[in-house]
Tab-separated table of C-alpha atoms and ligand atoms in Angstrom:
chain	number	residue	atom	x	y	z
A	18	UNK	CA	-5.420	-6.350	-24.031
A	19	UNK	CA	-3.394	-9.397	-22.782
A	20	UNK	CA	-2.539	-8.769	-19.055
A	21	UNK	CA	0.744	-10.848	-17.380
A	22	UNK	CA	0.218	-11.008	-13.817
A	23	UNK	CA	2.260	-12.576	-11.009
A	24	UNK	CA	0.251	-13.582	-8.360
A	25	UNK	CA	1.670	-13.910	-5.062
A	26	UNK	CA	-0.885	-15.291	-2.278
A	27	UNK	CA	1.837	-15.260	0.624
A	28	UNK	CA	0.503	-16.171	4.032
A	29	UNK	CA	-2.247	-16.160	6.605
A	30	UNK	CA	-5.166	-14.549	4.719
A	31	UNK	CA	-3.348	-13.731	1.735
A	32	UNK	CA	-4.699	-16.687	-0.401
A	33	UNK	CA	-8.217	-16.186	0.613
A	34	UNK	CA	-8.505	-12.539	-0.204
A	35	UNK	CA	-6.245	-13.124	-3.049
A	36	UNK	CA	-8.715	-15.881	-4.603
A	37	UNK	CA	-11.562	-12.817	-4.456
A	38	UNK	CA	-9.218	-10.414	-6.430
A	39	UNK	CA	-8.584	-13.051	-8.956
A	40	UNK	CA	-12.408	-13.827	-9.546
A	41	UNK	CA	-13.020	-9.843	-9.582
A	42	UNK	CA	-10.378	-9.274	-12.258
A	43	UNK	CA	-11.315	-12.566	-14.251
A	44	UNK	CA	-14.917	-11.173	-14.437
A	45	UNK	CA	-13.593	-7.617	-15.523
A	46	UNK	CA	-11.412	-9.403	-18.241
A	47	UNK	CA	-14.569	-11.143	-19.575
A	48	UNK	CA	-16.647	-8.138	-19.622
A	49	UNK	CA	-14.047	-6.000	-21.154
A	50	UNK	CA	-12.830	-8.679	-23.668
A	51	UNK	CA	-8.984	-8.683	-21.903
A	52	UNK	CA	-7.056	-11.997	-21.446
A	53	UNK	CA	-5.267	-12.518	-18.018
A	54	UNK	CA	-2.297	-14.837	-17.765
A	55	UNK	CA	-1.591	-15.477	-13.990
A	56	UNK	CA	1.588	-16.637	-13.040
A	57	UNK	CA	1.242	-17.947	-9.243
A	58	UNK	CA	4.611	-17.912	-7.233
A	59	UNK	CA	5.786	-18.562	-3.927
A	60	UNK	CA	6.620	-15.881	-0.942
A	61	UNK	CA	6.665	-15.191	2.786
A	62	UNK	CA	6.706	-18.040	5.097
A	63	UNK	CA	4.990	-20.388	2.706
A	64	UNK	CA	8.281	-20.275	0.515
A	65	UNK	CA	10.424	-20.614	3.571
A	66	UNK	CA	8.427	-23.869	4.285
A	67	UNK	CA	8.731	-25.120	0.602
A	68	UNK	CA	12.301	-23.939	-0.201
A	69	UNK	CA	13.675	-22.439	2.584
A	70	UNK	CA	13.871	-18.713	1.216
A	71	UNK	CA	11.090	-15.953	1.501
A	72	UNK	CA	11.752	-14.676	-2.078
A	73	UNK	CA	13.243	-17.488	-4.320
A	74	UNK	CA	14.836	-16.661	-7.408
A	75	UNK	CA	12.231	-18.395	-9.266
A	76	UNK	CA	9.744	-16.147	-7.784
A	77	UNK	CA	11.771	-12.993	-8.665
A	78	UNK	CA	11.813	-14.065	-12.114
A	79	UNK	CA	8.169	-14.620	-12.487
A	80	UNK	CA	7.701	-11.036	-10.968
A	81	UNK	CA	10.291	-9.486	-13.598
A	82	UNK	CA	8.658	-11.111	-16.392
A	83	UNK	CA	5.087	-9.972	-15.593
A	84	UNK	CA	3.614	-6.798	-16.211
A	85	UNK	CA	2.472	-6.564	-12.658
A	86	UNK	CA	2.328	-8.044	-9.174
A	87	UNK	CA	-0.328	-8.790	-7.219
A	88	UNK	CA	0.357	-9.688	-3.742
A	89	UNK	CA	-1.523	-11.070	-0.768
A	90	UNK	CA	-0.116	-10.786	2.618
A	91	UNK	CA	3.221	-11.831	4.347
A	92	UNK	CA	4.097	-12.642	7.753
A	93	UNK	CA	3.661	-15.820	10.164
A	94	UNK	CA	3.758	-15.720	14.329
A	95	UNK	CA	5.927	-18.679	14.310
A	96	UNK	CA	8.763	-16.598	12.999
A	97	UNK	CA	7.877	-13.426	15.392
A	98	UNK	CA	8.073	-15.455	18.480
A	99	UNK	CA	11.373	-16.866	17.509
A	100	UNK	CA	14.134	-14.486	18.155
A	101	UNK	CA	16.786	-16.840	16.748
A	102	UNK	CA	15.130	-17.289	13.379
A	103	UNK	CA	17.630	-16.900	10.775
A	104	UNK	CA	15.350	-16.544	7.715
A	105	UNK	CA	11.959	-14.246	8.240
A	106	UNK	CA	9.324	-13.916	5.850
A	107	UNK	CA	9.794	-10.108	6.081
A	108	UNK	CA	12.993	-10.406	4.735
A	109	UNK	CA	11.468	-11.439	1.614
A	110	UNK	CA	9.300	-8.773	1.023
A	111	UNK	CA	12.072	-6.092	1.854
A	112	UNK	CA	14.320	-8.305	-0.686
A	113	UNK	CA	11.662	-8.271	-3.323
A	114	UNK	CA	11.113	-4.305	-2.624
A	115	UNK	CA	14.816	-3.720	-3.359
A	116	UNK	CA	15.164	-6.476	-6.109
A	117	UNK	CA	12.197	-5.062	-8.030
A	118	UNK	CA	13.208	-1.337	-7.570
A	119	UNK	CA	9.906	-0.683	-5.908
A	120	UNK	CA	10.780	2.760	-4.905
A	121	UNK	CA	7.439	4.502	-4.493
A	122	UNK	CA	4.750	3.186	-2.612
A	123	UNK	CA	1.504	4.653	-3.103
A	124	UNK	CA	-1.080	4.255	0.029
A	125	UNK	CA	-4.308	6.233	-0.397
A	126	UNK	CA	-6.791	7.150	2.552
A	127	UNK	CA	-10.423	7.837	1.743
A	128	UNK	CA	-13.608	7.139	3.554
A	129	UNK	CA	-16.739	5.419	2.153
A	130	UNK	CA	-19.881	6.855	2.735
A	131	UNK	CA	-21.740	3.535	3.659
A	132	UNK	CA	-18.983	3.078	6.613
A	133	UNK	CA	-18.391	6.837	7.729
A	134	UNK	CA	-19.533	5.503	11.392
A	135	UNK	CA	-16.927	2.644	11.326
A	136	UNK	CA	-13.879	5.104	11.923
A	137	UNK	CA	-13.419	5.716	15.770
A	138	UNK	CA	-12.717	9.600	14.764
A	139	UNK	CA	-15.453	12.142	14.793
A	140	UNK	CA	-17.869	11.994	11.571
A	141	UNK	CA	-17.239	15.654	10.795
A	142	UNK	CA	-13.557	15.242	11.351
A	143	UNK	CA	-13.106	12.664	8.794
A	144	UNK	CA	-15.884	13.501	5.981
A	145	UNK	CA	-14.598	13.766	2.553
A	146	UNK	CA	-11.181	12.801	3.339
A	147	UNK	CA	-9.046	11.648	0.085
A	148	UNK	CA	-5.352	11.744	0.675
A	149	UNK	CA	-2.519	9.612	-0.589
A	150	UNK	CA	0.847	8.947	0.692
A	151	UNK	CA	3.932	8.468	-1.276
A	152	UNK	CA	6.276	6.698	0.747
A	153	UNK	CA	9.708	5.903	-0.381
A	154	UNK	CA	10.274	2.409	-0.088
A	155	UNK	CA	13.799	1.012	-0.898
A	156	UNK	CA	16.059	3.531	0.980
A	157	UNK	CA	16.556	5.186	4.362
A	158	UNK	CA	16.941	3.404	7.437
A	159	UNK	CA	15.218	0.050	6.329
A	160	UNK	CA	18.494	-0.432	4.018
A	161	UNK	CA	21.203	1.447	5.691
A	162	UNK	CA	24.081	0.471	7.560
A	163	UNK	CA	23.413	-1.325	10.741
A	164	UNK	CA	25.079	-3.330	13.413
A	165	UNK	CA	26.302	-3.729	16.943
A	166	UNK	CA	29.471	-2.433	18.610
A	167	UNK	CA	30.796	-2.602	22.221
A	168	UNK	CA	30.362	-6.227	22.467
A	169	UNK	CA	26.851	-5.998	21.324
A	170	UNK	CA	25.972	-3.307	23.984
A	171	UNK	CA	25.555	-0.713	21.060
A	172	UNK	CA	23.072	-0.872	18.012
A	173	UNK	CA	22.690	1.314	15.380
A	174	UNK	CA	20.664	1.643	11.945
A	175	UNK	CA	21.612	4.654	9.896
A	176	UNK	CA	19.188	6.619	7.484
A	177	UNK	CA	20.729	7.429	4.391
A	178	UNK	CA	19.369	9.103	1.276
A	179	UNK	CA	20.850	10.513	-2.106
A	180	UNK	CA	19.410	13.384	-4.253
A	181	UNK	CA	18.721	10.959	-6.750
A	182	UNK	CA	16.747	8.557	-4.783
A	183	UNK	CA	14.661	11.629	-3.133
A	184	UNK	CA	14.076	13.589	-6.304
A	185	UNK	CA	12.442	10.271	-8.467
A	186	UNK	CA	10.165	10.179	-5.279
A	187	UNK	CA	9.282	13.482	-5.306
A	188	UNK	CA	8.623	13.847	-9.015
A	189	UNK	CA	6.134	11.080	-8.582
A	190	UNK	CA	4.480	13.075	-5.723
A	191	UNK	CA	4.493	16.631	-8.056
A	192	UNK	CA	3.077	14.619	-10.816
A	193	UNK	CA	0.080	12.958	-8.610
A	194	UNK	CA	-0.647	16.419	-7.103
A	195	UNK	CA	-1.101	17.436	-10.570
A	196	UNK	CA	-4.002	14.981	-11.319
A	197	UNK	CA	-5.644	15.866	-8.032
A	198	UNK	CA	-5.963	18.821	-6.156
A	199	UNK	CA	-2.400	19.865	-6.694
A	200	UNK	CA	-1.441	20.322	-3.001
A	201	UNK	CA	1.834	18.501	-1.991
A	202	UNK	CA	3.197	18.167	1.812
A	203	UNK	CA	6.660	17.118	2.288
A	204	UNK	CA	7.078	15.321	5.529
A	205	UNK	CA	9.998	15.479	7.018
A	206	UNK	CA	11.983	16.225	10.498
A	207	UNK	CA	14.644	18.948	8.867
A	208	UNK	CA	14.798	20.753	12.378
A	209	UNK	CA	16.778	17.624	13.399
A	210	UNK	CA	17.896	15.073	10.761
A	211	UNK	CA	20.693	15.908	7.973
A	212	UNK	CA	18.738	13.556	5.540
A	213	UNK	CA	15.434	15.342	6.196
A	214	UNK	CA	17.300	18.653	5.435
A	215	UNK	CA	18.517	16.897	2.232
A	216	UNK	CA	14.686	15.981	1.316
A	217	UNK	CA	13.579	19.643	2.017
A	218	UNK	CA	16.528	20.923	-0.244
A	219	UNK	CA	15.675	18.460	-3.011
A	220	UNK	CA	11.875	19.019	-3.186
A	221	UNK	CA	12.615	23.030	-3.000
A	222	UNK	CA	14.860	22.714	-5.977
A	223	UNK	CA	11.894	20.985	-8.307
A	224	UNK	CA	9.141	23.501	-7.177
A	225	UNK	CA	9.745	25.697	-10.171
A	226	UNK	CA	9.275	22.694	-12.747
A	227	UNK	CA	5.804	21.995	-11.042
A	228	UNK	CA	4.429	26.074	-10.848
A	229	UNK	CA	0.848	24.739	-10.571
A	230	UNK	CA	1.410	22.568	-6.993
A	231	UNK	CA	1.377	24.310	-3.959
A	232	UNK	CA	4.042	23.003	-1.749
A	233	UNK	CA	4.077	22.965	2.080
A	234	UNK	CA	6.983	21.510	4.413
A	235	UNK	CA	5.872	19.957	7.510
A	236	UNK	CA	7.695	17.902	10.498
A	237	UNK	CA	6.628	14.611	10.836
A	238	UNK	CA	5.728	14.904	14.631
A	239	UNK	CA	3.078	17.828	13.288
A	240	UNK	CA	1.767	15.691	10.607
A	241	UNK	CA	1.034	12.670	13.076
A	242	UNK	CA	-1.223	14.815	14.935
A	243	UNK	CA	-2.730	16.888	12.292
A	244	UNK	CA	-3.299	13.996	10.327
A	245	UNK	CA	-6.105	12.504	12.962
A	246	UNK	CA	-7.554	16.347	13.417
A	247	UNK	CA	-7.951	17.663	9.805
A	248	UNK	CA	-7.248	14.617	7.579
A	249	UNK	CA	-9.212	16.565	4.863
A	250	UNK	CA	-6.857	19.381	4.661
A	251	UNK	CA	-4.079	16.874	2.923
A	252	UNK	CA	-3.749	15.818	-0.338
A	253	UNK	CA	-0.757	14.337	-1.246
A	254	UNK	CA	2.194	13.738	1.384
A	255	UNK	CA	5.483	12.317	0.315
A	256	UNK	CA	7.794	10.956	3.005
A	257	UNK	CA	10.629	8.730	3.708
A	258	UNK	CA	10.524	4.902	4.456
A	259	UNK	CA	9.911	4.721	8.020
A	260	UNK	CA	7.970	7.798	8.667
A	261	UNK	CA	5.740	6.617	5.763
A	262	UNK	CA	5.303	3.473	7.545
A	263	UNK	CA	4.268	4.676	10.637
A	264	UNK	CA	1.951	7.566	9.134
A	265	UNK	CA	0.137	5.184	6.764
A	266	UNK	CA	-0.822	2.768	9.532
A	267	UNK	CA	-2.056	6.111	11.341
A	268	UNK	CA	-3.928	7.074	8.336
A	269	UNK	CA	-5.698	3.543	8.063
A	270	UNK	CA	-7.950	4.418	11.099
A	271	UNK	CA	-9.656	7.168	8.998
A	272	UNK	CA	-11.246	4.666	6.623
A	273	UNK	CA	-12.363	2.414	9.428
A	274	UNK	CA	-10.982	-0.723	8.859
A	275	UNK	CA	-7.431	-2.191	7.960
A	276	UNK	CA	-9.423	-4.500	5.504
A	277	UNK	CA	-10.331	-1.712	3.144
A	278	UNK	CA	-7.202	0.247	2.149
A	279	UNK	CA	-5.323	-1.062	-1.100
A	280	UNK	CA	-1.587	0.104	-2.175
A	281	UNK	CA	0.588	0.274	-4.974
A	282	UNK	CA	4.295	-0.049	-5.314
A	283	UNK	CA	5.684	1.809	-8.200
A	284	UNK	CA	8.829	0.079	-9.666
A	285	UNK	CA	11.445	1.017	-12.224
A	286	UNK	CA	10.059	-1.975	-14.346
A	287	UNK	CA	7.329	-3.825	-12.860
A	288	UNK	CA	4.910	-2.433	-10.063
A	289	UNK	CA	2.944	-4.407	-7.384
A	290	UNK	CA	-0.296	-4.115	-6.023
A	291	UNK	CA	-1.080	-4.926	-2.384
A	292	UNK	CA	-3.435	-4.423	0.607
A	293	UNK	CA	-2.225	-2.592	3.523
A	294	UNK	CA	-3.104	-5.138	5.986
A	295	UNK	CA	-0.959	-7.901	7.302
A	296	UNK	CA	-1.332	-11.666	7.230
A	297	UNK	CA	-3.878	-11.518	9.942
A	298	UNK	CA	-3.074	-15.260	11.026
A	299	UNK	CA	-5.743	-15.632	13.691
A	300	UNK	CA	-8.259	-15.306	10.930
A	301	UNK	CA	-6.376	-17.553	8.076
A	302	UNK	CA	-8.291	-20.535	6.802
A	303	UNK	CA	-11.770	-19.375	8.268
A	304	UNK	CA	-13.151	-17.282	5.298
A	305	UNK	CA	-13.992	-14.515	7.438
A	306	UNK	CA	-11.402	-11.765	6.362
A	307	UNK	CA	-12.268	-8.857	4.486
A	308	UNK	CA	-10.846	-9.238	0.778
A	309	UNK	CA	-12.256	-5.526	-0.261
A	310	UNK	CA	-8.507	-4.246	0.334
A	311	UNK	CA	-7.204	-6.678	-2.253
A	312	UNK	CA	-9.996	-6.148	-4.495
A	313	UNK	CA	-9.560	-2.404	-4.444
A	314	UNK	CA	-5.702	-3.097	-4.935
A	315	UNK	CA	-6.444	-5.328	-8.223
A	316	UNK	CA	-8.446	-1.965	-9.303
A	317	UNK	CA	-5.401	-0.024	-8.707
A	318	UNK	CA	-3.490	-2.389	-10.790
A	319	UNK	CA	-5.850	-2.247	-13.629
A	320	UNK	CA	-5.534	1.762	-13.501
A	321	UNK	CA	-1.932	2.178	-12.838
A	322	UNK	CA	-0.283	-0.640	-14.201
A	323	UNK	CA	-2.358	-0.985	-17.507
A	324	UNK	CA	-3.906	2.435	-17.778
A	325	UNK	CA	-7.619	0.621	-17.855
A	326	UNK	CA	-9.681	3.232	-15.978
A	327	UNK	CA	-13.169	2.325	-16.851
A	328	UNK	CA	-12.262	-1.216	-15.493
A	329	UNK	CA	-10.939	0.102	-12.034
A	330	UNK	CA	-13.925	2.475	-12.028
A	331	UNK	CA	-16.308	-0.693	-12.293
A	332	UNK	CA	-14.349	-2.585	-9.586
A	333	UNK	CA	-14.870	0.780	-7.223
A	334	UNK	CA	-18.281	0.834	-8.048
A	335	UNK	CA	-19.415	-2.738	-7.252
A	336	UNK	CA	-17.415	-2.483	-4.058
A	337	UNK	CA	-19.413	0.854	-3.053
A	338	UNK	CA	-22.459	-1.226	-3.798
A	339	UNK	CA	-21.693	-4.110	-1.703
A	340	UNK	CA	-20.977	-1.777	1.006
A	341	UNK	CA	-24.340	0.052	0.311
A	342	UNK	CA	-26.094	-3.448	0.209
A	343	UNK	CA	-24.713	-4.548	3.711
A	344	UNK	CA	-22.877	-7.452	1.694
A	345	UNK	CA	-19.714	-7.300	4.187
A	346	UNK	CA	-17.438	-9.526	6.347
A	347	UNK	CA	-17.893	-9.409	10.156
A	348	UNK	CA	-15.235	-6.378	10.643
A	349	UNK	CA	-17.984	-4.387	9.066
A	350	UNK	CA	-21.285	-5.456	10.045
A	351	UNK	CA	-23.781	-3.465	11.959
A	352	UNK	CA	-25.609	-4.536	14.659
A	353	UNK	CA	-27.962	-7.399	13.958
A	354	UNK	CA	-26.741	-7.626	10.553
A	355	UNK	CA	-25.501	-11.152	9.426
A	356	UNK	CA	-21.794	-11.123	7.950
A	357	UNK	CA	-20.995	-12.493	4.617
A	358	UNK	CA	-17.716	-14.701	4.194
A	359	UNK	CA	-14.750	-13.801	2.228
A	360	UNK	CA	-15.963	-15.884	-0.696
A	361	UNK	CA	-19.491	-14.578	-0.565
A	362	UNK	CA	-18.444	-11.077	-0.641
A	363	UNK	CA	-16.176	-11.961	-3.679
A	364	UNK	CA	-19.181	-14.082	-5.377
A	365	UNK	CA	-21.294	-10.965	-4.556
A	366	UNK	CA	-18.847	-8.542	-6.545
A	367	UNK	CA	-18.668	-10.653	-9.597
A	368	UNK	CA	-22.420	-10.898	-9.871
A	369	UNK	CA	-22.332	-7.314	-9.759
A	370	UNK	CA	-20.096	-6.969	-12.695
A	371	UNK	CA	-21.651	-9.708	-14.770
A	372	UNK	CA	-25.183	-7.848	-13.918
B	6	LIG	C1	4.389	-2.587	5.691
B	6	LIG	C2	4.883	-3.329	6.601
B	6	LIG	C3	6.290	-3.695	6.349
B	6	LIG	C4	7.163	-2.361	6.489
B	6	LIG	C5	7.029	-5.013	7.155
B	6	LIG	C6	6.383	-6.096	7.101
B	6	LIG	C7	8.437	-5.046	6.812
B	6	LIG	O1	4.689	-2.883	8.030
B	6	LIG	O2	4.429	-2.747	4.486
B	6	LIG	O3	4.165	-1.470	5.903
B	6	LIG	O4	7.658	-2.227	7.533
B	6	LIG	O5	7.255	-1.837	5.304
B	7	LIG	MN1	3.891	-0.711	7.918
């Protein structure tokens, strides 16, 4: 198969972790006789520095013309500490999501047997956790009307959803649940918010089309609590943009390290795959960042963008193997164990694939 992939390394540790995912993907391509055609493009602070725009038109066209986008990370502290900055790297990310129509953000949370003691949560609570959030990504308060009034002394951000936006996300949730344990949880705040009431109404109306899926409706505050108490009671959770942003960071604690969890953003045409962690500027250029979330994002890409399940399974298998063998970056080392560098982890995975 010929795979055309846009490669957006971005900022901070982005380029280093992306390098490992490229090495691993190339090794997979070689093993299964595929041909990958990588098209690198600028994004984030790196793009602001180069051309003054965090998501240049040129990058958009590279993404639009690719079968999938593999993305590193975005963000640079020099913008965070400057409230007057007119362009910010994050604007590029939001514009990219909107322009590529990346409406469904798939964020799984699972545990690795080799790392079960890395989570700050009790082992018996998190064992066997395997859940997926489907976060709506191109609507809600992130993209609603916002502004100031009363001479700047009042600020507002509005959360707007259409039935069509909710329905297309919810259908993805039902379909995903059908491939898993057939449990779907709609996370909302329908006791207070009108937009949440439309979410609930829309999901309820779809139930009869998916009779094999068991649907529950829970308020976001209760889910925030139950998620860390009984994570393995959940399977697929669907939710709006901001609730999903917050809950998926919370869920990442279950797996033990931010450096482990991959994600996919499914679009109307192209889909994008990226680690859930940020640009981790303190580690940039030091060859110490954990590349596994990005490598596992490449596995999601093989599976979801190209339907190459065996390839994805092999990537997951060698990742498990590297964890079991203790070839891990410093965020995952046990006492007395020597940390591997970012590129050593990548090399080890390639070696396992070739072996
Ligand atoms: C995420 C990030 C982004 C978001 C930021 C960087 C705009 O936190 O992907 O979860 O809030 O969506
Ligand atoms: Mn976030």
